[in-house]
Amino acid sequence: MARTTAPYGSWRSPITARMAAAGTVGLSQVALDAGHVYWVEGRPAEGGRNVVVRRGAGGGPAQDAIPEGHSARTRVHEYGGGAFAADGGTVYYANFSDQRLYRHRPGGAPEALTPDGADLRYADLEVDRARGRLIAVREDHTAAGGGEARNEIVSVPARPGEGPVRVLASGADFYSSPRVSPGGGRLCWLQWNHPDMPWDGCELWAADLGGDGAVTGARLIAGGPGESIFQPEWSPGGALHLVSDRSGWWNLYRADERGDGAELRALCPMEAEFATPAWVFGMRTYGFAAEDRIVCAWTSGGTWSLGMLDARTGELAAFDLPYTDYSCVRVGGGAAVFRAGSAAEAPRIVRLDLAAGGAEPVSSPPALGLPAAALSAPEAIEFPTEGGARAHCLFYPPASAEFEGPRGERPPLVVRIHGGPTGAASSTLSMGIQYWTSRGFAVADVNYRGSTGYGTAYRRALGGAWGVADVDDCVAAARHLVARGDADGERLAIAGGSAGGFTTLAALTFRDVFCAGASYYGISDLEALARDTHKFESRYLDGLVAPYPERADVWRERSPINCVERLSRPVILFQGMEDRVVPPNQAEMIVEALRERGLAVAYVAYEGEQHGFRRAENIVRTLEGELYFYSRIFGFEPADPIEPVPIDNF
């Protein structure tokens, strides 16, 4: 069928903002218990509620495993993760509204395990079955005078009223990944101190667990300044495994313990990453099918694979599966269960039979019913950037089954910047991206220097250069695509959230390439962020920008709020009013400054939203509002009516 010619941006799309919001149902934290599969669903339609879902060993429909009104989400590190554990049919979880730990047995009512009213938060739950308790990371905000929160590893009785909470490890600034060995006789964990983030440097410790649950003989196994450890895990036989970047790549190792230390043996040395940055608790990229057989996920060149590693020979064989992104890997009962997605399929929970080889979806993503021509497939591009370096992006051209652009016209381009900034763009089908491409926009999802998936050197290339190297790479991506003929150089937009919002504002302030931008809960004042942000990231920028306050001058020079006289492009900002990571005053300062200067600016604030929008109505409003903003700036008429966004000075 012949396509209708229409201006880019004005195409009628089968992908509505509501469809895109429905596609943002978050899937995370897979767990296995006696053949049952559990996972967490973040549901925008329920106000962003996080629901533990269970599907039985015999199949059948998935069911909610926690009661209505409860949400399994912890605020430890503000980003959370590791909010539940399942054992013997009982689900233990941190409830968002009060941050207490609960247990919920099938057919019963939830029972609180921790006291009410205390400003205590729990994450990374681990069941210590032999002692009838949970082991968790606790974040204590009860410090007198509003001092920094205290983090430690604690044990909590698994039944109400059965004893006090006990501290098992303390003294470091941060803890994660407490894991009990199969026999129950040992405990391992990760710890690190300011100013490091866990992907900069952390330590793996192990200790003995006595019959009374006390920790003795704690000793350092691996890690330290400059070495990042990820996902310590005990094999079925009790051997400690981990991922380390000591080779320049996050690779798998076995720790052969000797005396007070350990010797690490690389299981499959290769220029690939078997880990991701630990922004949340409970992340897993591998699990044991047997003592020397490991199901693992790894990424190379921006694409993930899943396979079986023979730890004796180092042979790694990829499974033949139609996915390009894997996470949340759990193994048990002859199967591997994981979160997976591809450019053609939205993320889902998948079960792989390791003997028969068959894979089946466990969760049920929304049926799209879209023709293949309506979806844009990403192209992985490596391009030159400043200083002779190379950077990466995923490029999505406009795609429609009904429309095409006028002959000789190039589409507008939205350069997207992922958060973090230590993170990476995903190749998994994103209805948020398809919302744009199906309307005639091109999209470049940039993995600038500092992104993960390309080795330690690339990840650390942003050190001291945030607000410079990332901006250079976004500019270089746009120019590269314009030079290829894939985008209109007069209609370039840049958009990002959180750290990506900072890069957006910096690019619009310190460069003259982009014509408009959208910042979601983005940073405009680095010094204000240092004063207001939470403990986990309070020293993050020491490595990304410069030590503070010794080099406060660099922080001021990099902050868009201090250079608004150089900002001359229209901007729209979206902000959650309960954001504790990037407080609302970050957006409000830049909005007020732009209003005073007479520049076109729009501001949309959401009551009740935190860092990242979780409510369906707000996700819809954000997508439509950004489209409306671009339509006014770039001069096209959207195909569908959109509630206008007030634009000051326009």
XYZ file of C-alpha atoms in Angstrom:
650
model
C 0.000 0.000 0.000
C 1.339 3.431 -0.928
C 2.245 5.671 1.981
C 0.820 9.150 2.410
C 3.314 11.995 2.245
C 3.128 14.251 5.313
C 5.546 16.519 7.203
C 7.715 14.795 9.761
C 6.254 15.114 13.251
C 2.688 15.326 11.949
C 2.183 11.632 11.169
C -0.822 9.909 12.666
C 0.486 7.106 14.877
C -1.090 3.917 16.209
C 1.108 4.323 19.309
C -0.685 6.572 21.740
C 0.806 8.102 24.847
C -1.439 5.807 26.884
C -0.060 2.791 25.043
C 3.447 4.019 25.786
C 2.526 4.458 29.456
C 1.129 0.914 29.582
C 4.394 -0.276 28.081
C 6.338 1.229 30.964
C 5.191 -1.480 33.397
C 8.467 -2.206 35.165
C 9.620 -5.802 35.573
C 12.386 -6.496 38.071
C 13.788 -8.755 40.789
C 13.057 -12.314 39.718
C 13.019 -14.957 42.461
C 12.431 -18.723 42.531
C 10.834 -20.713 45.347
C 9.973 -24.414 45.032
C 9.266 -24.091 41.329
C 7.231 -20.905 41.704
C 8.424 -17.828 39.850
C 8.164 -14.396 41.478
C 8.884 -10.944 40.142
C 8.045 -7.292 40.812
C 5.752 -5.300 38.541
C 5.760 -1.500 38.712
C 2.262 -0.532 37.562
C 1.662 3.030 36.325
C -2.084 2.349 36.192
C -2.036 1.753 39.974
C -0.207 4.951 40.804
C 3.220 3.372 40.358
C 2.547 0.600 42.891
C 5.177 -2.170 42.968
C 3.474 -5.557 43.177
C 5.133 -8.905 43.889
C 3.638 -11.344 41.372
C 3.733 -15.144 41.585
C 3.206 -17.772 38.916
C 2.867 -21.351 40.108
C 5.152 -24.251 39.267
C 2.420 -25.844 37.152
C 1.797 -22.715 35.117
C -1.592 -21.069 35.144
C -2.281 -17.350 35.523
C 0.027 -15.098 37.512
C -1.353 -13.792 40.798
C -0.480 -10.906 43.081
C 1.482 -12.191 46.074
C 1.051 -9.164 48.331
C -2.260 -7.570 49.335
C -3.897 -4.587 47.717
C -2.731 -1.345 49.271
C 0.826 -2.582 49.844
C 3.744 -1.789 47.548
C 7.049 -3.697 47.632
C 9.489 -0.853 47.284
C 12.303 0.226 49.558
C 13.856 3.673 49.842
C 17.344 2.500 50.817
C 19.723 4.532 48.605
C 16.440 6.107 47.335
C 16.672 3.874 44.252
C 15.749 0.739 46.213
C 15.786 -2.789 44.801
C 15.935 -6.127 46.603
C 12.599 -5.319 48.240
C 11.318 -8.880 48.687
C 12.269 -12.504 49.232
C 10.204 -15.682 48.991
C 10.634 -18.902 50.955
C 8.262 -21.812 51.400
C 5.389 -19.857 49.883
C 5.843 -16.942 52.293
C 6.728 -13.548 50.848
C 8.810 -11.100 52.878
C 8.856 -7.511 51.634
C 9.530 -3.878 52.445
C 6.322 -1.856 52.194
C 6.780 1.547 50.580
C 4.404 3.676 52.635
C 5.929 2.891 56.049
C 9.229 1.174 55.052
C 8.511 -1.656 57.490
C 9.272 -5.292 56.718
C 6.289 -7.634 56.423
C 5.702 -11.298 55.877
C 2.681 -12.500 53.927
C 1.646 -16.147 53.977
C -0.852 -17.485 51.423
C -4.386 -16.963 52.711
C -3.264 -14.804 55.624
C -2.935 -11.127 56.374
C 0.412 -9.306 56.194
C 2.324 -9.309 59.506
C 4.808 -6.579 60.392
C 8.303 -7.736 61.366
C 9.817 -4.345 62.198
C 8.494 -1.565 64.451
C 6.239 1.251 63.349
C 7.314 4.877 63.473
C 11.079 4.315 63.280
C 12.866 5.954 60.368
C 14.502 2.692 59.329
C 14.648 1.240 55.842
C 15.512 -2.297 54.693
C 16.681 -3.743 51.371
C 18.463 -6.675 49.724
C 16.520 -9.284 51.701
C 18.109 -12.723 52.147
C 16.431 -15.641 53.924
C 18.598 -17.391 56.532
C 16.383 -20.474 56.756
C 18.529 -22.341 59.275
C 18.046 -19.594 61.850
C 14.523 -18.459 60.990
C 15.530 -14.927 60.096
C 16.076 -12.434 57.309
C 19.400 -10.769 56.613
C 19.172 -7.331 55.058
C 20.834 -3.995 54.486
C 19.397 -1.426 56.893
C 19.562 2.327 56.428
C 19.072 4.158 59.730
C 17.827 7.749 59.472
C 17.380 8.294 63.215
C 20.712 10.075 63.713
C 20.369 13.031 66.067
C 20.636 16.439 64.467
C 19.800 15.207 60.989
C 23.244 13.735 60.324
C 24.063 11.279 57.575
C 22.112 8.014 57.572
C 23.903 4.927 58.937
C 24.073 1.794 56.783
C 24.705 -1.700 58.124
C 23.830 -5.353 57.654
C 21.303 -6.698 60.150
C 19.266 -9.801 60.891
C 15.510 -9.630 61.462
C 13.464 -12.525 62.924
C 11.252 -14.035 60.221
C 8.295 -14.254 62.618
C 6.748 -11.356 64.534
C 7.914 -10.787 68.091
C 10.658 -13.417 68.115
C 13.598 -11.298 69.162
C 15.520 -8.143 68.452
C 17.110 -6.973 65.242
C 20.861 -7.705 65.389
C 23.660 -5.804 63.669
C 25.960 -8.186 61.771
C 28.286 -5.743 59.997
C 28.803 -2.011 60.412
C 31.421 0.713 60.134
C 31.544 1.197 56.361
C 29.542 3.911 54.627
C 27.612 1.432 52.449
C 26.700 -2.262 52.272
C 25.006 -4.548 49.776
C 24.596 -8.153 48.659
C 24.532 -10.119 51.942
C 24.445 -13.771 50.860
C 24.286 -16.875 53.069
C 26.176 -19.966 51.900
C 24.164 -23.117 51.041
C 25.071 -24.814 54.336
C 24.278 -21.686 56.323
C 27.749 -21.529 57.825
C 29.072 -18.454 56.050
C 28.030 -14.959 55.027
C 29.482 -12.692 52.341
C 28.729 -9.080 51.488
C 29.983 -5.989 49.655
C 30.971 -2.725 51.315
C 32.436 0.598 50.227
C 33.088 4.117 51.484
C 32.769 7.703 50.316
C 33.595 9.037 47.785
C 33.384 5.785 45.793
C 30.309 4.464 44.080
C 30.130 0.652 43.917
C 31.238 0.695 40.268
C 34.305 2.754 41.215
C 35.626 0.534 43.978
C 34.238 -1.758 46.665
C 35.281 -4.728 48.798
C 34.019 -8.290 49.074
C 34.078 -9.651 52.620
C 33.238 -13.105 53.994
C 32.738 -14.357 57.539
C 31.673 -17.403 59.499
C 28.159 -17.680 60.928
C 27.852 -19.393 64.293
C 24.875 -21.420 65.401
C 23.560 -18.364 67.200
C 23.855 -16.323 64.005
C 26.806 -14.217 65.145
C 29.405 -13.138 62.577
C 33.024 -14.101 63.329
C 36.308 -14.129 61.467
C 35.387 -11.505 58.867
C 38.074 -11.179 56.194
C 38.597 -9.304 52.968
C 38.322 -11.538 49.893
C 38.744 -9.148 46.972
C 38.320 -5.577 45.852
C 39.472 -2.212 47.070
C 40.123 1.213 45.596
C 39.823 1.048 41.828
C 38.302 -2.456 41.677
C 34.556 -2.916 41.306
C 32.947 -6.141 42.551
C 29.445 -7.176 41.492
C 27.097 -9.968 42.654
C 28.975 -12.223 45.063
C 27.336 -15.649 44.933
C 27.918 -19.048 46.553
C 27.990 -22.107 44.300
C 25.959 -25.179 45.363
C 29.165 -26.578 46.846
C 29.936 -23.411 48.803
C 32.592 -21.806 46.570
C 32.444 -18.026 46.456
C 32.032 -16.448 43.006
C 31.933 -12.834 41.906
C 32.275 -10.419 39.008
C 35.296 -8.084 39.043
C 36.610 -5.450 36.637
C 40.270 -5.982 37.616
C 41.105 -6.936 33.999
C 39.496 -3.814 32.539
C 36.247 -5.701 31.933
C 33.616 -6.996 34.376
C 34.388 -10.745 34.179
C 33.412 -13.781 36.256
C 35.799 -15.159 38.903
C 35.938 -17.910 41.488
C 37.549 -17.066 44.822
C 39.819 -19.859 46.013
C 40.129 -18.949 49.691
C 43.413 -19.567 51.459
C 44.116 -18.505 55.004
C 43.071 -14.913 55.501
C 42.787 -14.099 51.797
C 41.793 -15.541 48.462
C 43.122 -16.058 44.977
C 40.769 -15.145 42.159
C 40.545 -17.408 39.127
C 39.061 -15.936 35.958
C 36.454 -18.330 34.593
C 36.061 -16.887 31.092
C 38.389 -13.945 30.372
C 36.999 -11.849 27.531
C 36.422 -8.263 26.452
C 32.809 -8.276 27.551
C 30.860 -7.142 30.600
C 29.119 -9.635 32.919
C 27.759 -6.862 35.148
C 25.920 -3.576 35.162
C 26.282 -0.610 37.534
C 24.638 -1.406 40.869
C 22.153 1.442 41.042
C 19.674 -0.812 42.833
C 19.973 -3.791 45.144
C 19.470 -7.400 44.120
C 20.819 -7.211 40.568
C 21.878 -10.570 39.140
C 23.479 -11.552 35.845
C 24.301 -15.185 36.604
C 23.190 -18.279 38.537
C 24.287 -21.880 39.036
C 22.782 -24.806 37.127
C 25.382 -27.071 38.810
C 28.669 -26.646 40.661
C 30.612 -25.911 37.480
C 27.816 -24.880 35.148
C 26.818 -21.217 35.253
C 24.004 -19.571 33.328
C 25.228 -16.026 32.699
C 24.441 -12.870 30.760
C 27.077 -10.634 29.194
C 27.172 -7.619 26.917
C 29.532 -6.832 24.060
C 29.197 -3.883 21.713
C 25.950 -2.839 23.352
C 24.149 -6.168 22.837
C 23.458 -8.708 25.579
C 23.654 -12.488 25.284
C 22.728 -15.355 27.610
C 24.585 -18.639 27.719
C 26.014 -21.535 29.695
C 29.552 -21.353 31.033
C 31.530 -24.487 31.833
C 33.604 -23.183 34.757
C 36.131 -26.032 34.419
C 37.042 -25.435 30.766
C 36.041 -21.796 30.320
C 33.812 -22.714 27.381
C 30.903 -20.291 26.979
C 28.022 -21.241 24.677
C 25.251 -18.748 23.940
C 21.643 -19.896 23.926
C 19.741 -19.424 20.673
C 17.144 -16.957 21.910
C 15.484 -13.977 20.163
C 16.505 -11.371 22.747
C 19.194 -8.689 22.925
C 18.841 -7.631 26.562
C 18.983 -9.854 29.677
C 18.879 -9.180 33.412
C 17.509 -10.571 36.713
C 18.951 -14.026 36.045
C 17.874 -16.777 38.467
C 18.477 -20.520 38.087
C 16.828 -23.482 39.790
C 14.823 -26.638 39.190
C 16.442 -27.281 35.817
C 15.437 -23.876 34.464
C 16.735 -20.354 34.101
C 14.310 -17.497 34.617
C 15.197 -13.960 33.596
C 13.989 -10.622 32.272
C 14.526 -10.299 28.522
C 13.618 -8.059 25.619
C 14.642 -7.135 22.096
C 14.122 -4.432 19.527
C 10.897 -6.190 18.511
C 9.647 -7.305 21.926
C 8.998 -5.391 25.131
C 10.648 -6.713 28.309
C 9.115 -9.868 29.758
C 9.930 -12.565 32.270
C 11.052 -15.711 30.453
C 11.604 -19.308 31.620
C 14.193 -21.424 29.781
C 14.191 -25.211 30.233
C 17.899 -26.011 30.429
C 17.469 -29.658 29.396
C 14.907 -29.339 26.609
C 15.989 -25.880 25.501
C 12.486 -24.467 25.171
C 11.786 -20.916 26.329
C 8.370 -19.538 27.260
C 7.184 -16.164 28.531
C 6.116 -16.191 32.176
C 4.763 -12.649 32.286
C 2.333 -11.274 29.730
C 3.281 -7.916 28.199
C 0.485 -5.923 26.545
C -0.421 -7.124 23.048
C 0.597 -4.360 20.632
C -1.099 -5.506 17.437
C 1.220 -3.292 15.380
C 2.554 -4.041 11.883
C 6.305 -4.494 11.687
C 6.563 -1.400 9.481
C 5.245 0.743 12.349
C 8.248 -0.065 14.544
C 11.696 1.446 14.168
C 14.631 -0.952 14.614
C 17.806 0.454 16.191
C 21.117 0.700 14.380
C 24.220 0.538 16.585
C 26.557 3.337 15.508
C 30.101 4.150 16.561
C 31.086 7.707 15.709
C 34.054 10.063 16.185
C 33.959 12.637 18.962
C 36.275 15.199 20.538
C 39.958 14.467 21.155
C 40.101 11.625 18.650
C 37.848 9.455 20.825
C 34.939 7.271 19.710
C 31.452 7.108 21.185
C 28.322 5.031 20.621
C 24.598 5.405 20.069
C 21.518 3.499 18.979
C 19.881 5.267 16.040
C 16.152 4.897 15.337
C 14.911 6.319 11.996
C 11.282 7.398 11.544
C 8.975 4.454 10.819
C 5.344 4.227 9.753
C 3.127 1.808 7.850
C 1.063 4.753 6.553
C 3.270 7.806 6.137
C 6.511 9.012 4.640
C 8.230 12.371 4.706
C 8.314 14.856 1.819
C 11.012 14.296 -0.777
C 14.188 16.137 0.155
C 13.086 16.830 3.738
C 15.021 15.432 6.686
C 13.318 14.499 9.949
C 13.723 16.294 13.262
C 16.018 14.441 15.648
C 15.664 13.880 19.384
C 18.977 13.007 21.040
C 18.170 11.053 24.199
C 20.524 10.855 27.161
C 20.266 8.040 29.683
C 20.447 8.704 33.403
C 23.197 7.857 35.788
C 25.345 9.146 34.182
C 26.881 5.696 34.801
C 24.370 3.645 32.835
C 23.560 2.595 29.286
C 20.887 2.832 26.612
C 18.996 -0.411 26.014
C 18.093 -1.949 22.664
C 14.873 -3.383 24.102
C 11.641 -2.212 22.487
C 10.657 1.067 24.111
C 7.217 2.427 23.366
C 8.526 5.759 24.606
C 10.972 5.810 21.670
C 8.459 4.376 19.212
C 6.030 7.127 20.203
C 8.452 9.555 18.522
C 9.625 7.525 15.527
C 6.063 6.596 14.556
C 5.262 10.330 14.294
C 8.195 11.081 12.020
C 11.008 11.860 14.447
C 14.424 10.263 14.357
C 15.881 9.306 17.751
C 19.498 8.814 18.817
C 19.934 7.056 22.174
C 23.513 7.981 23.070
C 25.961 5.853 25.037
C 28.399 8.688 25.656
C 31.808 8.184 27.279
C 31.089 7.118 30.845
C 28.420 4.619 29.791
C 28.666 0.959 30.688
C 28.989 -2.057 28.426
C 32.227 -1.044 26.713
C 34.817 -1.833 29.388
C 36.232 -0.080 32.438
C 38.294 2.484 30.526
C 35.235 3.717 28.622
C 33.167 3.783 31.821
C 35.807 5.876 33.578
C 36.361 8.239 30.663
C 33.821 10.614 32.215
C 35.961 11.045 35.327
C 36.395 14.767 35.939
C 34.640 15.474 32.632
C 30.907 15.299 33.361
C 29.229 18.192 31.619
C 31.994 18.222 29.003
C 32.669 14.779 27.486
C 29.016 13.681 27.608
C 27.930 16.953 26.002
C 30.637 16.637 23.338
C 29.430 13.125 22.514
C 25.768 14.161 22.230
C 26.769 17.028 19.937
C 28.976 14.683 17.905
C 26.130 12.154 17.559
C 23.774 14.836 16.235
C 26.359 16.195 13.799
C 27.239 12.698 12.605
C 23.602 11.905 11.818
C 23.085 15.253 10.091
C 26.172 14.605 7.962
C 24.809 11.160 7.037
C 21.562 12.775 5.881
C 19.503 11.165 8.661
C 18.396 14.350 10.435
C 17.559 18.004 9.851
C 20.290 20.165 11.367
C 17.782 22.975 11.967
C 15.468 20.771 14.044
C 17.663 19.093 16.634
C 16.303 18.477 20.131
C 17.965 16.959 23.178
C 16.171 15.268 26.076
C 17.071 13.368 29.220
C 16.138 12.630 32.799
C 18.073 13.082 36.043
C 21.761 13.088 35.043
C 20.531 13.107 31.449
C 18.628 16.271 32.314
C 21.887 17.862 33.418
C 23.532 16.930 30.111
C 20.495 18.356 28.293
C 20.722 21.693 30.101
C 24.511 21.793 29.731
C 24.290 21.121 25.989
C 21.726 23.904 25.543
C 23.813 26.291 27.660
C 27.367 25.628 26.535
C 26.836 24.549 22.897
C 24.832 26.016 20.015
C 23.885 22.836 18.125
C 20.484 21.945 19.584
C 17.385 24.017 18.866
C 15.267 22.889 21.843
C 15.396 20.552 24.824
C 13.410 18.672 27.444
C 14.694 18.030 30.963
C 12.962 15.536 33.237
C 13.903 15.975 36.915
C 17.275 17.236 35.711
C 20.126 18.933 37.561
C 20.844 22.608 36.957
C 22.993 23.500 39.998
C 25.679 21.022 41.024
C 26.416 22.772 44.320
C 22.747 22.775 45.310
C 22.616 19.078 44.498
C 25.582 18.417 46.788
C 23.778 20.179 49.625
C 20.361 18.603 49.071
C 20.815 15.101 47.685
C 20.761 11.786 49.544
C 23.669 9.876 51.061
C 24.225 7.338 48.262
C 25.125 10.015 45.697
C 26.364 12.735 48.030
C 30.003 12.247 46.930
C 29.329 10.852 43.446
C 30.319 14.079 41.743
C 33.739 14.210 43.407
C 34.894 11.773 40.757
C 32.719 13.006 37.909
C 33.412 16.728 38.311
C 36.075 17.552 40.950
C 36.609 17.219 44.710
C 34.197 19.423 46.644
C 34.472 21.977 48.197
C 38.161 22.232 47.257
C 37.286 22.757 43.564
C 33.919 24.421 43.951
C 34.906 26.703 41.088
C 34.667 23.773 38.657
C 31.222 22.861 39.985
C 30.037 26.425 39.426
C 31.513 26.600 35.915
C 29.732 23.372 34.909
C 26.324 24.370 36.355
C 23.848 25.702 33.767
C 22.136 27.823 36.435
C 25.273 29.963 36.715
C 25.464 30.562 32.970
C 21.860 31.181 31.962
C 22.996 34.203 29.954
C 24.432 31.658 27.506
C 21.219 29.654 27.279
C 19.216 30.893 24.296
C 17.152 27.836 23.289
C 13.586 26.898 24.305
C 13.350 24.374 27.149
C 10.544 22.357 28.738
C 11.073 20.922 32.229
C 9.131 18.150 33.990
C 9.521 17.591 37.740
C 8.175 15.408 40.553
C 7.442 17.471 43.639
C 8.497 14.710 46.094
C 11.829 14.001 44.408
C 14.538 13.448 47.050
C 17.279 12.645 44.530
C 17.014 15.830 42.456
C 14.801 18.186 44.497
C 12.244 20.418 42.720
C 14.264 23.562 43.373
C 16.724 22.371 40.700
C 14.052 22.782 38.013
C 12.470 25.849 39.601
C 15.754 27.781 39.641
C 16.340 27.315 35.918
C 12.692 28.072 35.073
C 12.723 31.315 37.025
C 16.022 32.387 35.481
C 14.743 31.743 31.958
C 11.481 33.562 32.631
C 13.402 36.600 33.829
C 15.535 36.550 30.694
C 12.496 36.360 28.426
C 13.350 32.947 26.960
C 10.735 30.415 25.905
C 10.290 27.985 28.796
C 7.597 25.569 29.959
C 7.358 23.875 33.350
C 5.165 20.902 34.314
C 5.243 19.763 37.960
C 3.584 16.643 39.379
C 2.395 16.353 42.956
C 3.136 12.976 44.548
C 5.806 11.971 42.021
C 9.338 11.133 43.085
C 12.472 10.515 41.015
C 11.203 9.036 37.765
C 7.544 9.198 36.850
C 5.504 6.148 37.849
C 1.883 7.243 37.434
C 0.245 6.574 34.082
C -1.438 9.958 33.830
C 1.876 11.749 34.373
C 3.734 9.616 31.840
C 0.996 10.409 29.307
C 1.104 14.120 30.086
C 4.898 14.195 29.778
C 4.988 12.537 26.354
C 2.172 14.631 24.962
C 3.516 17.795 26.557
C 6.956 17.316 25.038
C 5.416 16.657 21.607
C 3.261 19.762 21.910
C 6.323 21.806 22.877
C 8.326 20.630 19.853
C 5.363 21.217 17.543
C 5.307 24.865 18.533
C 9.080 25.275 18.313
C 9.586 23.351 15.039
C 6.354 24.498 13.393
C 4.349 21.354 12.656
C 0.829 20.307 13.593
C 0.444 17.025 15.554
C -2.067 14.600 14.056
C -3.988 14.234 17.303
C -5.331 16.932 19.621
C -3.092 17.525 22.645
C -3.816 19.521 25.756
C -1.613 22.612 25.383
C 1.296 23.251 27.715
C 1.684 26.915 28.703
C 4.934 28.260 27.264
C 6.207 31.451 28.809
C 7.797 34.075 26.562
C 6.716 32.362 23.348
